[in-house]
Each structure stands twice: as structure tokens, then as C-alpha cells.
Amino acid sequence: MITPTTPSPTPRAAAATTGPTVAIDIGGTKIAGALVHPDGTMSATTRRATPRGVDAESVMAAVAEVVADLSESPLWASAVRCGIGSAGPVDTSRGTVSPVNIGAWREFPIQERVAAELAARGAGLPTVLAGDGVAMTAAEHWLGAARGYANALCMVVSTGVGGGLILNNQLHPGPTGNAGHIGHISVAFDGEPCACGGRGCVESIASGTAIARWALDQGWKPSDGPGRGAAHDATAAGVAAAAAEGDPIALAAFDRAGRALAAAIAASATLVETDIAVIGGGVAAAGETLFGPIRSHLAQYATLSFVQDLRVVPATLGTHAGLIGAAAAATMLLPPSAPAPTA
């Protein structure tokens, strides 16, 4: 359970009802659920491992089990909405997901299927789907590092690089739920091809996968140098540990990633005048090994007067961001009297 250290209002939204929000967080390793209350506390938390090597319906069965667990709470009858946060790609205009890390789901109608599970358990609730980057953004704006900022860019830097936008205190997911997807801004005109089909994307330089791959290509070896605590760890975490011990290739890998992120953050801030960039995800756990280069390079890119004071800070909600974000996104995006879905 997460309890705010200071009283926290319901996230800015037109929705006026004050009961709990059913929150479901779907990722490649776990499917989690909770009832999230208007002050940000959670109850009835539950989770299942995301099934692997199974068909689409078997994955959905795990989601249904999470919903069933939540329905046993005495507060179930007072729930007023449902938010689903999912790994992407997502298409919120259709309510579908095709998560890279859940191979069984391609254009899977998760919003419709969850709404049906809710209705089957007596809770015909208005339901919203959000990508994990957008959900994280809603969470950090409500209870985290972006709280109090009217315009914010929030990012997840992990196996991939995603994000979302707060503009004028409103969550801005865009027509398909992918606005703010900073990982696929091109920052290297002649850069290597990206998995998305573009070239020189932030994700192809600054994701955890890209950091480790570049370091290895430059001759770094997990057991080399003073970073012995990372021996045999050929991931970005291993590169970060080696960088913290002064390994020059590891430091260069994070400097390169930081520069790509700085360029993209500056471009985004210049376009929509954001005040703060919040960065979470596994790579952000490197701390100043990542944030130092970002801030250093940002001065070269954020040069106009209206972006010179742009702050770059770590996310604060950590593992809670998925469930908190699913609830916050639902509260921010649903209209004041969103009707329950009809059969």
C-alpha cells in the first residue's frame, strides 16, 4: 500500500464520484490489480504472473483471475470506474493492445474483455485503457515528481523508451493513446535503424538494451575493469555498475544515452513548453550515472529562454506507478458522468 505523505486530491478530472477505481496493470512479467482510493491509497492488491508460451485466452484468464480477486473486496460495490494500464503498443481508439513482451496478444481487445469481466461480477463500470508510459505520467503528476507542474513530460527508460505528456494539467494521450512516445523521436540523422522502422531513434541509443549492446560492441566485457560487482552481468545494470567504478567504455555508453535523451527532452520541451521531465524505469536506477550526462548535455540543446529552466528529475513512485497510473488515467480521462457500458 502507498500512502501519500501529505493530503492528495483526486487527480484533476471531470469525474466527480469519489469511490475507488479498479486499477489493472498488465506487463510482461506480472498482471496486477488493486482498488485505488481518491487519496492514492490502495487496497485489495493482487497479482498473477503473466503466462508465457500460451495462447491469448490463457493470458486473459490471468487477467480474469485478478478481476475475480478484486471483486471479493467489500469495497467492490463502491467502485466507480476502471483503468487499465498495459505494455504497448496500444491503440486506445480501438481498445486493443499488442504488447511486445506478450507475444500471444496482437490487437487483443483488452478494454472490451475487461469491461465484460467487470460486468459479470456486478460492476458495469466505465473503463479506460492507457499505455504504460501514459499511466506512469498520470501517476507521477498525481502523486509523484511531476505533482504541481502544469506541463510535464514523463518517461520510462527500460528495455524500450516510452513516455507521456501533461499539458495544462491535463493528461494528453492523443487519439490512439501514444502521444508523448519520446522513444521514437529521431536524434541521429545518420543513426542506426530502429526496430520501429525509423533511424536514429532515442530508443535505439538510450534503452537498456541499446546501452548494453553499444558497450559490448566497443569492447566492454562484464568482468573487465574495476566494476567487479557487475561481473558477468552483460545488461545495462552491469554497464551502470562498471560506469560507477570508472570504466571508460561504460561511462561513454551512458554519456551517449544521456545525450540522446537530452536532445529528445529539449525538442519536446521546445515544442509544447513543458516545465519538467521525469524519468523512471530500470535504466533510471543508475542515478547520476544517467542523470549527470542528461543534465550536462541538456544545456547544449535547451537554449531558448522558455526552456532554459527545464528540470530533469527521477520518478518517485517506482513499482507503484503502474496501478496508481491506471487509476489516475481513468480519473483524468473519463467525462464527469461517463455511463457504464451496455451489454
Coordinates of C-alpha atoms in Angstrom, one line a residue:
M1 CA 0.0 0.0 0.0
I2 CA 1.2 3.5 -0.8
T3 CA 0.1 6.4 1.4
P4 CA 0.9 9.9 0.4
T5 CA 3.0 11.9 3.0
T6 CA 0.7 14.9 2.5
P7 CA -3.0 15.0 1.7
S8 CA -3.5 14.4 -2.0
P9 CA -6.5 15.5 -4.0
T10 CA -8.2 13.3 -6.6
P11 CA -6.3 13.7 -9.9
R12 CA -7.6 16.7 -11.9
A13 CA -10.5 15.4 -13.9
A14 CA -14.2 16.0 -14.5
A15 CA -15.2 12.7 -12.8
A16 CA -16.9 13.7 -9.6
T17 CA -17.6 10.4 -7.9
T18 CA -15.3 9.5 -5.0
G19 CA -15.4 5.8 -4.8
P20 CA -12.4 3.6 -5.5
T21 CA -11.1 3.0 -9.0
V22 CA -10.4 -0.6 -10.2
A23 CA -6.8 -0.5 -11.5
I24 CA -5.2 -3.2 -13.6
D25 CA -1.6 -3.1 -14.6
I26 CA -0.5 -5.5 -17.4
G27 CA 3.1 -6.2 -18.1
G28 CA 5.4 -8.9 -19.5
T29 CA 6.1 -10.4 -16.1
K30 CA 3.0 -9.7 -14.0
I31 CA -0.6 -8.7 -14.1
A32 CA -1.6 -6.7 -11.0
G33 CA -4.8 -5.3 -9.7
A34 CA -5.9 -3.0 -6.8
L35 CA -8.7 -0.8 -5.7
V36 CA -7.1 2.7 -5.7
H37 CA -8.8 5.3 -3.5
P38 CA -9.2 9.0 -4.1
D39 CA -6.2 9.8 -1.7
G40 CA -3.9 7.4 -3.6
T41 CA -4.0 4.6 -1.1
M42 CA -4.6 1.0 -2.4
S43 CA -6.5 -1.9 -1.0
A44 CA -7.3 -5.5 -2.2
T45 CA -4.0 -5.6 -4.1
T46 CA -3.4 -8.8 -6.1
R47 CA -1.2 -10.2 -8.8
R48 CA -0.6 -13.1 -11.1
A49 CA 2.5 -14.0 -13.2
T50 CA 2.0 -13.2 -16.8
P51 CA 1.6 -16.6 -18.5
R52 CA 4.3 -17.4 -21.1
G53 CA 4.2 -19.8 -24.0
V54 CA 0.4 -19.9 -24.0
D55 CA -2.4 -18.6 -26.3
A56 CA -4.3 -15.3 -26.0
E57 CA -7.2 -16.7 -23.9
S58 CA -4.8 -18.2 -21.3
V59 CA -3.3 -14.7 -20.8
M60 CA -6.7 -13.3 -20.5
A61 CA -7.6 -15.9 -17.9
A62 CA -4.9 -14.5 -15.7
V63 CA -6.5 -11.0 -16.0
A64 CA -9.9 -12.5 -15.2
E65 CA -8.4 -14.0 -12.0
V66 CA -7.1 -10.6 -11.0
V67 CA -10.6 -9.1 -11.5
A68 CA -12.2 -12.0 -9.6
D69 CA -9.8 -11.4 -6.6
L70 CA -10.7 -7.7 -6.6
S71 CA -14.4 -8.5 -6.7
E72 CA -14.1 -10.3 -3.3
S73 CA -13.3 -7.0 -1.6
P74 CA -16.1 -5.5 0.5
L75 CA -15.4 -2.2 -1.3
W76 CA -16.1 -3.7 -4.8
A77 CA -19.7 -2.5 -4.9
S78 CA -18.5 1.1 -4.4
A79 CA -16.0 1.2 -7.3
V80 CA -16.8 3.9 -9.8
R81 CA -14.5 3.4 -12.8
C82 CA -11.8 1.1 -14.1
G83 CA -8.3 2.0 -15.5
I84 CA -6.2 -0.5 -17.5
G85 CA -2.5 0.2 -17.9
S86 CA -0.7 -2.0 -20.4
A87 CA 2.6 -2.5 -22.1
G88 CA 2.4 -1.4 -25.7
P89 CA 1.9 -0.9 -28.5
V90 CA -1.7 0.2 -27.6
D91 CA -4.5 1.6 -29.7
T92 CA -6.9 3.3 -27.3
S93 CA -9.2 4.3 -30.1
R94 CA -10.0 0.6 -30.5
G95 CA -9.2 -0.6 -27.0
T96 CA -6.6 -3.0 -28.2
V97 CA -3.1 -3.9 -27.2
S98 CA -0.2 -5.7 -28.9
P99 CA 2.5 -5.8 -26.2
V100 CA 6.0 -6.6 -27.4
N101 CA 6.5 -8.7 -24.3
I102 CA 3.2 -10.6 -24.5
G103 CA 3.5 -12.4 -27.8
A104 CA 0.1 -14.1 -27.6
W105 CA -1.7 -10.7 -27.8
R106 CA -1.9 -9.0 -31.1
E107 CA -4.6 -6.4 -31.4
F108 CA -6.2 -8.0 -28.4
P109 CA -9.4 -6.3 -27.4
I110 CA -8.4 -5.9 -23.7
Q111 CA -10.7 -3.0 -22.9
E112 CA -13.8 -4.8 -24.1
R113 CA -12.8 -8.0 -22.4
V114 CA -12.0 -6.4 -19.0
A115 CA -15.3 -4.5 -19.2
A116 CA -17.1 -7.8 -19.7
E117 CA -15.3 -9.3 -16.7
L118 CA -16.3 -6.4 -14.5
A119 CA -20.0 -6.6 -15.7
A120 CA -20.0 -10.4 -15.0
R121 CA -19.1 -9.6 -11.4
G122 CA -21.8 -6.9 -11.0
A123 CA -19.6 -3.9 -11.8
G124 CA -20.6 -2.4 -15.1
L125 CA -18.1 0.4 -14.9
P126 CA -16.8 2.9 -17.5
T127 CA -13.3 1.7 -18.4
V128 CA -10.2 3.4 -19.9
L129 CA -7.1 1.9 -21.5
A130 CA -3.8 3.6 -21.2
G131 CA -0.3 2.6 -22.4
D132 CA 2.2 2.1 -19.6
G133 CA 4.1 5.3 -20.4
V134 CA 0.9 7.4 -20.2
A135 CA -0.2 5.6 -17.0
M136 CA 3.2 6.4 -15.4
T137 CA 2.8 10.0 -16.5
A138 CA -0.6 10.2 -14.8
A139 CA 0.8 8.7 -11.7
E140 CA 3.8 11.0 -11.4
H141 CA 1.6 14.0 -12.0
W142 CA -0.9 13.0 -9.3
L143 CA 1.4 11.8 -6.5
G144 CA 5.0 11.8 -7.8
A145 CA 7.7 14.0 -9.1
A146 CA 5.6 16.0 -11.6
R147 CA 3.0 16.9 -9.0
G148 CA 2.3 20.6 -9.1
Y149 CA 3.6 21.1 -12.6
A150 CA 1.0 22.1 -15.2
N151 CA 3.1 20.9 -18.1
A152 CA 5.3 17.8 -17.8
L153 CA 7.0 15.1 -19.9
C154 CA 7.3 11.8 -18.1
M155 CA 9.4 8.9 -19.5
V156 CA 10.1 5.3 -18.9
V157 CA 13.6 4.2 -19.9
S158 CA 13.9 0.5 -19.7
T159 CA 14.0 -2.3 -22.3
G160 CA 12.4 0.4 -24.5
V161 CA 11.8 4.1 -24.1
G162 CA 8.2 5.4 -23.7
G163 CA 6.5 8.4 -22.2
G164 CA 3.6 10.6 -21.9
L165 CA 2.6 14.3 -21.6
I166 CA 0.7 16.5 -19.2
L167 CA -0.4 19.8 -20.9
N168 CA -2.3 22.5 -18.9
N169 CA -2.8 20.0 -16.1
Q170 CA -4.5 17.5 -18.4
L171 CA -3.2 14.1 -19.5
H172 CA -2.7 14.2 -23.2
P173 CA -2.7 10.7 -24.6
G174 CA -3.6 11.6 -28.2
P175 CA -6.1 9.9 -30.5
T176 CA -4.6 6.4 -30.2
G177 CA -3.0 6.8 -26.7
N178 CA 0.6 7.2 -28.0
A179 CA 1.2 10.9 -27.7
G180 CA 4.5 11.6 -25.8
H181 CA 6.1 8.4 -27.1
I182 CA 9.5 10.1 -27.0
G183 CA 11.4 6.9 -27.6
H184 CA 10.8 7.2 -31.3
I185 CA 11.9 10.8 -31.8
S186 CA 14.9 10.6 -34.1
V187 CA 18.0 12.3 -32.6
A188 CA 20.7 10.9 -35.0
F189 CA 20.2 11.8 -38.7
D190 CA 22.6 9.0 -39.8
G191 CA 21.9 6.7 -36.9
E192 CA 21.3 3.0 -37.0
P193 CA 17.9 1.6 -37.9
C194 CA 15.4 1.3 -35.1
A195 CA 13.0 -1.6 -34.6
C196 CA 10.2 0.7 -35.4
G197 CA 11.4 1.2 -39.0
G198 CA 12.9 4.7 -38.3
R199 CA 16.5 5.6 -38.0
G200 CA 18.4 7.1 -35.1
C201 CA 15.5 6.9 -32.6
V202 CA 16.1 7.6 -28.9
E203 CA 15.2 4.0 -28.1
S204 CA 17.9 2.7 -30.4
I205 CA 20.5 4.7 -28.4
A206 CA 19.2 5.1 -24.8
S207 CA 17.2 2.0 -24.0
G208 CA 18.8 -0.5 -21.6
T209 CA 19.2 -3.0 -24.4
A210 CA 20.9 -0.3 -26.6
I211 CA 23.3 0.8 -23.8
A212 CA 24.5 -2.8 -23.2
R213 CA 24.8 -3.6 -26.9
W214 CA 26.9 -0.4 -27.6
A215 CA 29.2 -1.0 -24.7
L216 CA 29.8 -4.6 -25.7
D217 CA 30.4 -3.5 -29.4
Q218 CA 33.0 -1.1 -28.1
G219 CA 34.9 -3.9 -26.3
W220 CA 33.5 -3.7 -22.8
K221 CA 33.3 -7.0 -21.1
P222 CA 31.2 -7.6 -18.0
S223 CA 34.1 -9.0 -16.0
D224 CA 36.6 -6.3 -17.1
G225 CA 37.8 -3.3 -15.1
P226 CA 37.0 -2.3 -11.6
G227 CA 33.2 -2.9 -11.8
R228 CA 33.6 -6.4 -10.2
G229 CA 30.2 -6.1 -8.6
A230 CA 28.7 -6.4 -12.1
A231 CA 30.8 -9.4 -13.1
H232 CA 29.1 -11.4 -15.8
D233 CA 26.2 -9.0 -16.0
A234 CA 26.0 -8.0 -19.6
T235 CA 23.0 -5.8 -19.2
A236 CA 22.6 -2.0 -18.7
A237 CA 22.7 -2.6 -15.0
G238 CA 26.1 -4.2 -15.4
V239 CA 27.2 -1.3 -17.6
A240 CA 25.9 1.1 -14.9
A241 CA 27.8 -0.7 -12.2
A242 CA 31.0 -0.6 -14.2
A243 CA 30.5 3.1 -15.0
A244 CA 30.1 3.9 -11.3
E245 CA 33.5 2.4 -10.8
G246 CA 35.0 4.5 -13.6
D247 CA 35.1 2.1 -16.5
P248 CA 35.7 4.4 -19.5
I249 CA 33.6 2.4 -22.1
A250 CA 30.7 2.1 -19.6
L251 CA 30.9 5.8 -18.9
A252 CA 30.8 6.6 -22.6
A253 CA 27.8 4.3 -23.1
F254 CA 25.8 6.3 -20.5
D255 CA 27.1 9.6 -21.8
R256 CA 25.9 8.7 -25.3
A257 CA 22.5 7.6 -23.9
G258 CA 22.2 10.8 -21.8
R259 CA 23.0 12.9 -24.9
A260 CA 20.2 11.2 -26.9
L261 CA 17.7 11.7 -24.1
A262 CA 18.7 15.3 -23.6
A263 CA 18.2 16.1 -27.2
A264 CA 14.8 14.5 -27.2
I265 CA 13.7 16.2 -24.0
A266 CA 14.8 19.6 -25.3
A267 CA 13.0 19.0 -28.5
S268 CA 9.8 18.0 -26.7
A269 CA 10.0 20.9 -24.3
T270 CA 10.5 23.4 -27.1
L271 CA 7.5 22.0 -29.0
V272 CA 5.0 22.1 -26.1
E273 CA 6.7 24.1 -23.4
T274 CA 7.0 21.6 -20.6
D275 CA 8.5 22.6 -17.3
I276 CA 9.8 19.3 -16.1
A277 CA 11.0 15.9 -17.4
V278 CA 10.5 13.0 -15.1
I279 CA 12.4 9.8 -15.8
G280 CA 11.6 6.4 -14.4
G281 CA 12.2 2.8 -15.5
G282 CA 15.0 0.3 -14.9
V283 CA 17.8 2.4 -16.6
A284 CA 16.9 5.4 -14.4
A285 CA 18.0 3.3 -11.4
A286 CA 21.6 4.1 -12.5
G287 CA 21.0 7.5 -10.8
E288 CA 23.6 10.2 -11.5
T289 CA 25.4 7.8 -14.0
L290 CA 22.4 8.6 -16.2
F291 CA 21.1 11.9 -14.9
G292 CA 24.5 13.6 -14.9
P293 CA 25.0 13.3 -18.6
I294 CA 21.4 14.2 -19.4
R295 CA 21.7 17.5 -17.4
S296 CA 25.1 18.2 -18.9
H297 CA 24.0 17.7 -22.5
L298 CA 20.7 19.4 -21.9
A299 CA 22.4 22.8 -21.7
Q300 CA 23.6 22.3 -25.3
Y301 CA 20.0 21.7 -26.6
A302 CA 17.6 23.6 -24.3
T303 CA 19.0 27.0 -25.2
L304 CA 15.9 29.1 -25.8
S305 CA 14.7 31.3 -22.9
F306 CA 11.5 29.4 -22.3
V307 CA 13.2 26.0 -21.8
Q308 CA 16.4 27.0 -20.1
D309 CA 15.0 26.3 -16.7
L310 CA 13.7 22.9 -17.6
R311 CA 14.2 20.4 -14.7
V312 CA 15.1 16.7 -15.2
V313 CA 14.3 14.6 -12.1
P314 CA 13.9 10.9 -11.3
A315 CA 10.4 9.4 -10.9
T316 CA 9.4 8.7 -7.3
L317 CA 6.6 6.1 -7.4
G318 CA 8.7 3.1 -8.6
T319 CA 6.7 -0.1 -8.7
H320 CA 3.5 1.6 -7.6
A321 CA 3.4 3.7 -10.8
G322 CA 1.5 1.1 -12.9
L323 CA -1.5 0.7 -10.6
I324 CA -1.6 4.3 -9.4
G325 CA -1.2 5.4 -13.0
A326 CA -4.0 3.2 -14.3
A327 CA -6.3 4.7 -11.7
A328 CA -5.1 8.3 -12.3
A329 CA -5.5 7.9 -16.1
A330 CA -9.1 6.7 -15.7
T331 CA -10.0 9.5 -13.4
M332 CA -8.4 12.1 -15.7
L333 CA -9.7 10.8 -18.9
L334 CA -13.3 9.8 -18.2
P335 CA -16.0 12.5 -18.5
P336 CA -18.0 13.6 -15.5
S337 CA -20.9 11.3 -15.9
A338 CA -19.3 8.5 -18.0
P339 CA -22.1 5.9 -18.5
A340 CA -21.5 2.3 -17.7
P341 CA -21.0 0.2 -20.8
T342 CA -24.2 -1.6 -22.1
A343 CA -24.3 -5.2 -22.8

